[in-house]
PDB file of C-alpha atoms and ligand atoms in Angstrom:
ATOM      1  CA  UNK E   1     -41.039  -2.363  13.831  1.00 60.00           C
ATOM      2  CA  UNK E   2     -37.926  -4.602  14.345  1.00 74.00           C
ATOM      3  CA  UNK E   3     -36.168  -4.543  17.674  1.00 86.00           C
ATOM      4  CA  UNK E   4     -33.336  -2.052  17.878  1.00 91.00           C
ATOM      5  CA  UNK E   5     -29.714  -3.551  18.193  1.00 97.00           C
ATOM      6  CA  UNK E   6     -28.538  -3.260  21.740  1.00 97.00           C
ATOM      7  CA  UNK E   7     -24.900  -1.857  21.934  1.00 98.00           C
ATOM      8  CA  UNK E   8     -22.464  -1.647  24.858  1.00 98.00           C
ATOM      9  CA  UNK E   9     -19.632   0.932  24.617  1.00 98.00           C
ATOM     10  CA  UNK E  10     -16.437   0.444  26.282  1.00 98.00           C
ATOM     11  CA  UNK E  11     -14.101   3.443  26.754  1.00 98.00           C
ATOM     12  CA  UNK E  12     -11.390   4.961  28.979  1.00 98.00           C
ATOM     13  CA  UNK E  13     -11.263   8.591  28.036  1.00 97.00           C
ATOM     14  CA  UNK E  14     -12.944  11.544  26.668  1.00 98.00           C
ATOM     15  CA  UNK E  15     -15.682   9.841  24.662  1.00 98.00           C
ATOM     16  CA  UNK E  16     -15.610  11.900  21.448  1.00 98.00           C
ATOM     17  CA  UNK E  17     -16.604   8.776  19.542  1.00 98.00           C
ATOM     18  CA  UNK E  18     -19.347   7.837  22.138  1.00 98.00           C
ATOM     19  CA  UNK E  19     -20.796  11.442  21.591  1.00 98.00           C
ATOM     20  CA  UNK E  20     -20.917  10.881  17.767  1.00 98.00           C
ATOM     21  CA  UNK E  21     -22.715   7.767  18.336  1.00 97.00           C
ATOM     22  CA  UNK E  22     -25.150   9.429  20.595  1.00 97.00           C
ATOM     23  CA  UNK E  23     -25.812  12.285  18.155  1.00 96.00           C
ATOM     24  CA  UNK E  24     -26.015  10.084  15.077  1.00 95.00           C
ATOM     25  CA  UNK E  25     -27.682   7.035  16.310  1.00 93.00           C
ATOM     26  CA  UNK E  26     -29.428   7.435  19.735  1.00 88.00           C
ATOM     27  CA  UNK E  27     -32.950   8.266  18.670  1.00 81.00           C
ATOM     28  CA  UNK E  28     -35.993   6.191  19.160  1.00 76.00           C
ATOM     29  CA  UNK E  29     -36.518   5.246  15.715  1.00 83.00           C
ATOM     30  CA  UNK E  30     -32.736   4.330  14.900  1.00 87.00           C
ATOM     31  CA  UNK E  31     -31.601   0.757  14.432  1.00 93.00           C
ATOM     32  CA  UNK E  32     -29.013   0.866  17.257  1.00 96.00           C
ATOM     33  CA  UNK E  33     -29.637   1.603  20.921  1.00 96.00           C
ATOM     34  CA  UNK E  34     -26.649   2.330  23.274  1.00 97.00           C
ATOM     35  CA  UNK E  35     -27.785   0.344  26.442  1.00 97.00           C
ATOM     36  CA  UNK E  36     -24.630   1.030  28.625  1.00 98.00           C
ATOM     37  CA  UNK E  37     -21.331   2.663  28.655  1.00 98.00           C
ATOM     38  CA  UNK E  38     -18.511   0.836  30.692  1.00 98.00           C
ATOM     39  CA  UNK E  39     -15.269   2.329  31.700  1.00 98.00           C
ATOM     40  CA  UNK E  40     -12.132   1.017  33.379  1.00 97.00           C
ATOM     41  CA  UNK E  41     -11.617   4.604  34.680  1.00 97.00           C
ATOM     42  CA  UNK E  42     -13.948   6.389  37.046  1.00 97.00           C
ATOM     43  CA  UNK E  43     -12.809   9.805  35.809  1.00 98.00           C
ATOM     44  CA  UNK E  44     -13.407   9.051  32.040  1.00 98.00           C
ATOM     45  CA  UNK E  45     -15.346  12.065  30.638  1.00 98.00           C
ATOM     46  CA  UNK E  46     -17.065   9.717  28.300  1.00 98.00           C
ATOM     47  CA  UNK E  47     -19.177   8.558  31.527  1.00 98.00           C
ATOM     48  CA  UNK E  48     -20.512  11.989  32.015  1.00 98.00           C
ATOM     49  CA  UNK E  49     -21.526  12.231  28.284  1.00 98.00           C
ATOM     50  CA  UNK E  50     -23.368   8.958  28.720  1.00 98.00           C
ATOM     51  CA  UNK E  51     -25.059  10.132  31.818  1.00 98.00           C
ATOM     52  CA  UNK E  52     -26.132  13.323  30.124  1.00 98.00           C
ATOM     53  CA  UNK E  53     -27.779  11.178  27.519  1.00 97.00           C
ATOM     54  CA  UNK E  54     -29.539   9.056  30.049  1.00 97.00           C
ATOM     55  CA  UNK E  55     -27.463   6.039  29.246  1.00 98.00           C
ATOM     56  CA  UNK E  56     -26.534   3.546  32.010  1.00 98.00           C
ATOM     57  CA  UNK E  57     -22.862   3.551  33.163  1.00 98.00           C
ATOM     58  CA  UNK E  58     -20.550   1.070  34.907  1.00 98.00           C
ATOM     59  CA  UNK E  59     -17.044   1.474  36.134  1.00 98.00           C
ATOM     60  CA  UNK E  60     -14.767  -1.501  36.476  1.00 98.00           C
ATOM     61  CA  UNK E  61     -11.410  -0.443  37.888  1.00 96.00           C
ATOM     62  CA  UNK E  62      -8.740  -2.807  36.295  1.00 93.00           C
ATOM     63  CA  UNK E  63      -6.310  -1.955  39.305  1.00 92.00           C
ATOM     64  CA  UNK E  64      -8.830  -3.704  41.563  1.00 92.00           C
ATOM     65  CA  UNK E  65      -8.251  -7.083  39.905  1.00 95.00           C
ATOM     66  CA  UNK E  66      -5.630  -9.596  40.086  1.00 94.00           C
ATOM     67  CA  UNK E  67      -4.502  -9.813  36.460  1.00 94.00           C
ATOM     68  CA  UNK E  68      -6.075  -9.544  33.073  1.00 95.00           C
ATOM     69  CA  UNK E  69      -7.983 -12.737  33.110  1.00 97.00           C
ATOM     70  CA  UNK E  70      -9.849 -11.805  36.264  1.00 97.00           C
ATOM     71  CA  UNK E  71     -10.649  -8.173  34.972  1.00 97.00           C
ATOM     72  CA  UNK E  72     -11.816  -9.564  31.570  1.00 98.00           C
ATOM     73  CA  UNK E  73     -14.016 -12.157  33.196  1.00 98.00           C
ATOM     74  CA  UNK E  74     -15.637  -9.439  35.375  1.00 98.00           C
ATOM     75  CA  UNK E  75     -16.087  -7.120  32.346  1.00 98.00           C
ATOM     76  CA  UNK E  76     -17.783  -9.964  30.245  1.00 98.00           C
ATOM     77  CA  UNK E  77     -20.222 -10.444  33.382  1.00 98.00           C
ATOM     78  CA  UNK E  78     -20.973  -6.559  33.416  1.00 98.00           C
ATOM     79  CA  UNK E  79     -21.326  -6.401  29.509  1.00 98.00           C
ATOM     80  CA  UNK E  80     -23.573  -9.474  29.397  1.00 98.00           C
ATOM     81  CA  UNK E  81     -25.780  -8.107  32.036  1.00 98.00           C
ATOM     82  CA  UNK E  82     -27.124  -5.842  29.166  1.00 98.00           C
ATOM     83  CA  UNK E  83     -27.326  -8.508  26.677  1.00 98.00           C
ATOM     84  CA  UNK E  84     -25.808  -6.589  23.587  1.00 98.00           C
ATOM     85  CA  UNK E  85     -25.753  -7.894  20.067  1.00 98.00           C
ATOM     86  CA  UNK E  86     -22.718  -5.642  19.501  1.00 98.00           C
ATOM     87  CA  UNK E  87     -19.916  -4.354  21.760  1.00 98.00           C
ATOM     88  CA  UNK E  88     -17.762  -1.329  20.420  1.00 98.00           C
ATOM     89  CA  UNK E  89     -14.496  -0.361  21.814  1.00 98.00           C
ATOM     90  CA  UNK E  90     -14.213   3.631  21.797  1.00 98.00           C
ATOM     91  CA  UNK E  91     -10.970   4.594  23.001  1.00 96.00           C
ATOM     92  CA  UNK E  92     -10.773   1.604  25.499  1.00 97.00           C
ATOM     93  CA  UNK E  93      -7.107   1.473  26.330  1.00 92.00           C
ATOM     94  CA  UNK E  94      -6.893  -1.984  27.513  1.00 93.00           C
ATOM     95  CA  UNK E  95      -5.184  -5.062  25.862  1.00 91.00           C
ATOM     96  CA  UNK E  96      -8.015  -7.700  25.823  1.00 95.00           C
ATOM     97  CA  UNK E  97      -7.373 -11.491  26.677  1.00 96.00           C
ATOM     98  CA  UNK E  98      -7.935 -14.086  23.883  1.00 95.00           C
ATOM     99  CA  UNK E  99     -10.958 -15.322  26.051  1.00 97.00           C
ATOM    100  CA  UNK E 100     -12.732 -12.031  25.940  1.00 97.00           C
ATOM    101  CA  UNK E 101     -12.169 -11.452  22.079  1.00 97.00           C
ATOM    102  CA  UNK E 102     -13.454 -15.093  21.494  1.00 96.00           C
ATOM    103  CA  UNK E 103     -16.536 -14.398  23.557  1.00 98.00           C
ATOM    104  CA  UNK E 104     -17.509 -11.568  21.321  1.00 98.00           C
ATOM    105  CA  UNK E 105     -16.339 -13.120  18.019  1.00 96.00           C
ATOM    106  CA  UNK E 106     -18.028 -11.207  15.190  1.00 97.00           C
ATOM    107  CA  UNK E 107     -19.812  -8.694  17.284  1.00 98.00           C
ATOM    108  CA  UNK E 108     -16.782  -6.655  18.619  1.00 98.00           C
ATOM    109  CA  UNK E 109     -15.708  -3.648  16.743  1.00 98.00           C
ATOM    110  CA  UNK E 110     -12.817  -1.129  17.369  1.00 97.00           C
ATOM    111  CA  UNK E 111     -11.662   2.180  15.975  1.00 97.00           C
ATOM    112  CA  UNK E 112      -7.842   3.036  15.595  1.00 96.00           C
ATOM    113  CA  UNK E 113      -6.488   6.359  14.412  1.00 97.00           C
ATOM    114  CA  UNK E 114      -4.426   5.152  11.487  1.00 98.00           C
ATOM    115  CA  UNK E 115      -4.755   3.460   8.200  1.00 98.00           C
ATOM    116  CA  UNK E 116      -4.342  -0.066   9.417  1.00 97.00           C
ATOM    117  CA  UNK E 117      -2.303  -2.334   9.038  1.00 96.00           C
ATOM    118  CA  UNK E 118      -0.001   0.795   9.286  1.00 97.00           C
ATOM    119  CA  UNK E 119       0.754   2.305  12.762  1.00 97.00           C
ATOM    120  CA  UNK E 120      -0.746  -0.138  15.254  1.00 95.00           C
ATOM    121  CA  UNK E 121      -0.336   1.034  18.811  1.00 93.00           C
ATOM    122  CA  UNK E 122      -0.033   4.631  20.065  1.00 94.00           C
ATOM    123  CA  UNK E 123       1.300   8.048  18.780  1.00 97.00           C
ATOM    124  CA  UNK E 124       0.059   7.394  15.288  1.00 98.00           C
ATOM    125  CA  UNK E 125      -0.170  11.020  14.095  1.00 98.00           C
ATOM    126  CA  UNK E 126       3.419  11.667  15.210  1.00 98.00           C
ATOM    127  CA  UNK E 127       4.584   8.584  13.585  1.00 98.00           C
ATOM    128  CA  UNK E 128       3.009   9.509  10.207  1.00 98.00           C
ATOM    129  CA  UNK E 129       4.574  12.919  10.059  1.00 98.00           C
ATOM    130  CA  UNK E 130       7.867  11.342  10.934  1.00 97.00           C
ATOM    131  CA  UNK E 131       7.518   8.839   8.124  1.00 98.00           C
ATOM    132  CA  UNK E 132       6.730  11.659   5.584  1.00 97.00           C
ATOM    133  CA  UNK E 133       3.454   9.790   4.626  1.00 98.00           C
ATOM    134  CA  UNK E 134       1.180  11.850   2.351  1.00 97.00           C
ATOM    135  CA  UNK E 135      -1.929   9.835   3.638  1.00 98.00           C
ATOM    136  CA  UNK E 136      -3.326   9.249   7.003  1.00 98.00           C
ATOM    137  CA  UNK E 137      -6.699   8.304   8.332  1.00 98.00           C
ATOM    138  CA  UNK E 138      -8.593   5.942  10.560  1.00 98.00           C
ATOM    139  CA  UNK E 139     -10.019   2.408  10.554  1.00 98.00           C
ATOM    140  CA  UNK E 140     -13.059   0.614  11.930  1.00 98.00           C
ATOM    141  CA  UNK E 141     -12.178  -3.203  12.268  1.00 98.00           C
ATOM    142  CA  UNK E 142     -13.617  -6.297  13.765  1.00 98.00           C
ATOM    143  CA  UNK E 143     -11.436  -7.186  16.774  1.00 97.00           C
ATOM    144  CA  UNK E 144      -9.335 -10.509  16.761  1.00 90.00           C
ATOM    145  CA  UNK E 145      -6.668 -11.536  19.018  1.00 87.00           C
ATOM    146  CA  UNK E 146      -4.175  -9.421  17.254  1.00 82.00           C
ATOM    147  CA  UNK E 147      -3.644  -5.944  18.809  1.00 78.00           C
ATOM    148  CA  UNK E 148      -5.273  -3.432  16.422  1.00 82.00           C
ATOM    149  CA  UNK E 149      -5.491  -6.224  13.969  1.00 86.00           C
ATOM    150  CA  UNK E 150      -8.700  -7.846  12.574  1.00 94.00           C
ATOM    151  CA  UNK E 151     -10.723  -7.619   9.289  1.00 97.00           C
ATOM    152  CA  UNK E 152     -11.225  -4.102   8.194  1.00 97.00           C
ATOM    153  CA  UNK E 153     -14.762  -2.706   7.847  1.00 98.00           C
ATOM    154  CA  UNK E 154     -14.277   1.003   6.823  1.00 98.00           C
ATOM    155  CA  UNK E 155     -11.364   3.367   6.468  1.00 98.00           C
ATOM    156  CA  UNK E 156     -11.359   7.176   6.012  1.00 98.00           C
ATOM    157  CA  UNK E 157      -8.487   8.617   4.235  1.00 98.00           C
ATOM    158  CA  UNK E 158      -7.174  12.322   4.614  1.00 98.00           C
ATOM    159  CA  UNK E 159      -4.145  13.835   2.963  1.00 98.00           C
ATOM    160  CA  UNK E 160      -1.304  14.982   5.017  1.00 98.00           C
ATOM    161  CA  UNK E 161      -0.122  18.547   4.162  1.00 96.00           C
ATOM    162  CA  UNK E 162       3.217  20.049   4.643  1.00 95.00           C
ATOM    163  CA  UNK E 163       2.018  22.325   7.573  1.00 96.00           C
ATOM    164  CA  UNK E 164       0.408  19.430   9.442  1.00 97.00           C
ATOM    165  CA  UNK E 165       1.379  18.660  13.062  1.00 98.00           C
ATOM    166  CA  UNK E 166       0.188  15.816  15.299  1.00 98.00           C
ATOM    167  CA  UNK E 167      -2.491  18.152  16.670  1.00 98.00           C
ATOM    168  CA  UNK E 168      -3.877  19.273  13.262  1.00 98.00           C
ATOM    169  CA  UNK E 169      -3.906  15.575  12.129  1.00 98.00           C
ATOM    170  CA  UNK E 170      -5.554  14.490  15.232  1.00 98.00           C
ATOM    171  CA  UNK E 171      -8.304  16.961  14.861  1.00 98.00           C
ATOM    172  CA  UNK E 172      -9.028  16.010  11.151  1.00 98.00           C
ATOM    173  CA  UNK E 173      -8.849  12.200  11.971  1.00 98.00           C
ATOM    174  CA  UNK E 174     -11.144  12.631  14.843  1.00 98.00           C
ATOM    175  CA  UNK E 175     -13.768  14.291  12.461  1.00 98.00           C
ATOM    176  CA  UNK E 176     -13.531  11.313  10.306  1.00 98.00           C
ATOM    177  CA  UNK E 177     -13.809   8.874  13.224  1.00 98.00           C
ATOM    178  CA  UNK E 178     -17.139  10.427  14.188  1.00 98.00           C
ATOM    179  CA  UNK E 179     -18.337   9.695  10.696  1.00 98.00           C
ATOM    180  CA  UNK E 180     -17.144   6.179  10.048  1.00 98.00           C
ATOM    181  CA  UNK E 181     -17.805   4.596  13.558  1.00 98.00           C
ATOM    182  CA  UNK E 182     -21.602   5.483  13.536  1.00 97.00           C
ATOM    183  CA  UNK E 183     -21.694   4.345   9.859  1.00 97.00           C
ATOM    184  CA  UNK E 184     -20.186   0.957  10.670  1.00 98.00           C
ATOM    185  CA  UNK E 185     -22.512   0.458  13.791  1.00 98.00           C
ATOM    186  CA  UNK E 186     -25.582   1.441  11.674  1.00 97.00           C
ATOM    187  CA  UNK E 187     -24.546  -1.285   9.113  1.00 98.00           C
ATOM    188  CA  UNK E 188     -24.195  -3.783  11.874  1.00 98.00           C
ATOM    189  CA  UNK E 189     -27.514  -2.808  13.422  1.00 97.00           C
ATOM    190  CA  UNK E 190     -29.347  -3.088  10.101  1.00 97.00           C
ATOM    191  CA  UNK E 191     -27.994  -6.622   9.695  1.00 97.00           C
ATOM    192  CA  UNK E 192     -25.815  -5.655   6.708  1.00 98.00           C
ATOM    193  CA  UNK E 193     -22.435  -6.015   8.167  1.00 98.00           C
ATOM    194  CA  UNK E 194     -21.045  -9.379   9.300  1.00 98.00           C
ATOM    195  CA  UNK E 195     -17.781 -11.153   9.936  1.00 97.00           C
ATOM    196  CA  UNK E 196     -17.401 -13.939   7.452  1.00 94.00           C
ATOM    197  CA  UNK E 197     -14.664 -16.855   7.159  1.00 91.00           C
ATOM    198  CA  UNK E 198     -12.353 -14.586   5.161  1.00 90.00           C
ATOM    199  CA  UNK E 199     -13.109 -11.019   6.369  1.00 93.00           C
ATOM    200  CA  UNK E 200     -15.840  -8.504   6.732  1.00 97.00           C
ATOM    201  CA  UNK E 201     -18.965  -8.855   4.627  1.00 98.00           C
ATOM    202  CA  UNK E 202     -21.411  -5.955   3.568  1.00 98.00           C
ATOM    203  CA  UNK E 203     -24.563  -7.206   2.232  1.00 98.00           C
ATOM    204  CA  UNK E 204     -23.118 -10.574   1.943  1.00 97.00           C
ATOM    205  CA  UNK E 205     -20.177  -9.403  -0.295  1.00 97.00           C
ATOM    206  CA  UNK E 206     -16.606  -9.305   0.881  1.00 97.00           C
ATOM    207  CA  UNK E 207     -15.369  -5.697   1.769  1.00 96.00           C
ATOM    208  CA  UNK E 208     -11.779  -6.499   0.751  1.00 88.00           C
ATOM    209  CA  UNK E 209      -8.523  -6.107   2.527  1.00 91.00           C
ATOM    210  CA  UNK E 210      -9.004  -2.395   3.242  1.00 93.00           C
ATOM    211  CA  UNK E 211     -12.668  -2.436   4.045  1.00 96.00           C
ATOM    212  CA  UNK E 212     -14.945   0.200   2.546  1.00 96.00           C
ATOM    213  CA  UNK E 213     -12.614   3.103   1.823  1.00 97.00           C
ATOM    214  CA  UNK E 214     -13.844   6.740   2.000  1.00 97.00           C
ATOM    215  CA  UNK E 215     -11.678   9.599   0.440  1.00 95.00           C
ATOM    216  CA  UNK E 216     -12.188  12.418   2.877  1.00 94.00           C
ATOM    217  CA  UNK E 217     -10.443  15.280   0.946  1.00 70.00           C
TER     218      UNK E 217
HETATM  219  C1  GAR S 301      -9.624   7.721  19.328  1.00 59.27           C
HETATM  220  O1  GAR S 301      -8.935   8.493  18.433  1.00 59.27           O
HETATM  221  C2  GAR S 301      -9.581   6.313  18.897  1.00 59.27           C
HETATM  222  O2  GAR S 301      -9.210   6.060  17.582  1.00 59.27           O
HETATM  223  C3  GAR S 301      -8.147   5.983  19.747  1.00 59.27           C
HETATM  224  O3  GAR S 301      -8.517   6.493  20.965  1.00 59.27           O
HETATM  225  C4  GAR S 301      -9.174   7.736  20.778  1.00 59.27           C
HETATM  226  C5  GAR S 301     -10.356   7.942  21.741  1.00 59.27           C
HETATM  227  O4  GAR S 301     -10.970   9.077  21.517  1.00 59.27           O
HETATM  228  N1  GAR S 301      -8.198   4.417  19.800  1.00 59.27           N
HETATM  229  C6  GAR S 301      -7.118   3.661  19.867  1.00 59.27           C
HETATM  230  O5  GAR S 301      -5.909   4.304  19.742  1.00 59.27           O
HETATM  231  C7  GAR S 301      -7.209   2.349  19.945  1.00 59.27           C
HETATM  232  N2  GAR S 301      -6.083   1.600  19.577  1.00 59.27           N
HETATM  233  P1  GAR S 301     -12.320   9.502  22.192  1.00 59.27           P
HETATM  234  O6  GAR S 301     -12.277   9.152  23.648  1.00 59.27           O
HETATM  235  O7  GAR S 301     -12.599  10.854  22.059  1.00 59.27           O
HETATM  236  O8  GAR S 301     -13.359   8.665  21.380  1.00 59.27           O
END
């Protein structure tokens, strides 16, 4: 039996995506094993979800460090103590330094609640409604030095209805996030997903500019 792929999850909030990973991936025969959950906030509910699942947790309070570089250096040390093959950002609300991103080149994934490259940053659901878009969704991508940038791995697309509000959109996007993030992690853990020179590769083939696209409805 091949060794499972050790994963460290970074989060700042409720950890809905972490829960989806636990539910879909964290069993003894799966290809991925969540070794630790690390948060910059001691009150993040995601830490409780981790503890309930018997996963190691660490808290690194960013306000206790003098600047981004010092915090990210400490974060690297905390992560590498678990020797993960993959690091996943699951609602980790920190801008990462270039040194951090370079350290995990090709093994750092993020999820974002929009169809990147549209709507980087915050309040994506509100911005989609204000723009009158008919489609919305979420994206998993390899992390590069550009905020919410980096080669796309998988996107789930939902349609925006006239009666939608930011809250209804958020709910449908979250449902899709909880499907596509475990999928991308599974691909990586099985050795099928990699970052090539010109973008993400699945089974050695380029995934293209939007990654693998799933039409959710
Ligand atoms: C998710 O919607 C994720 O896409 C978003 O934070 C939320 C975390 O929810 N991430 C970003 O906006 C990153 N730029 P969760 O704590 O329930 O997983």
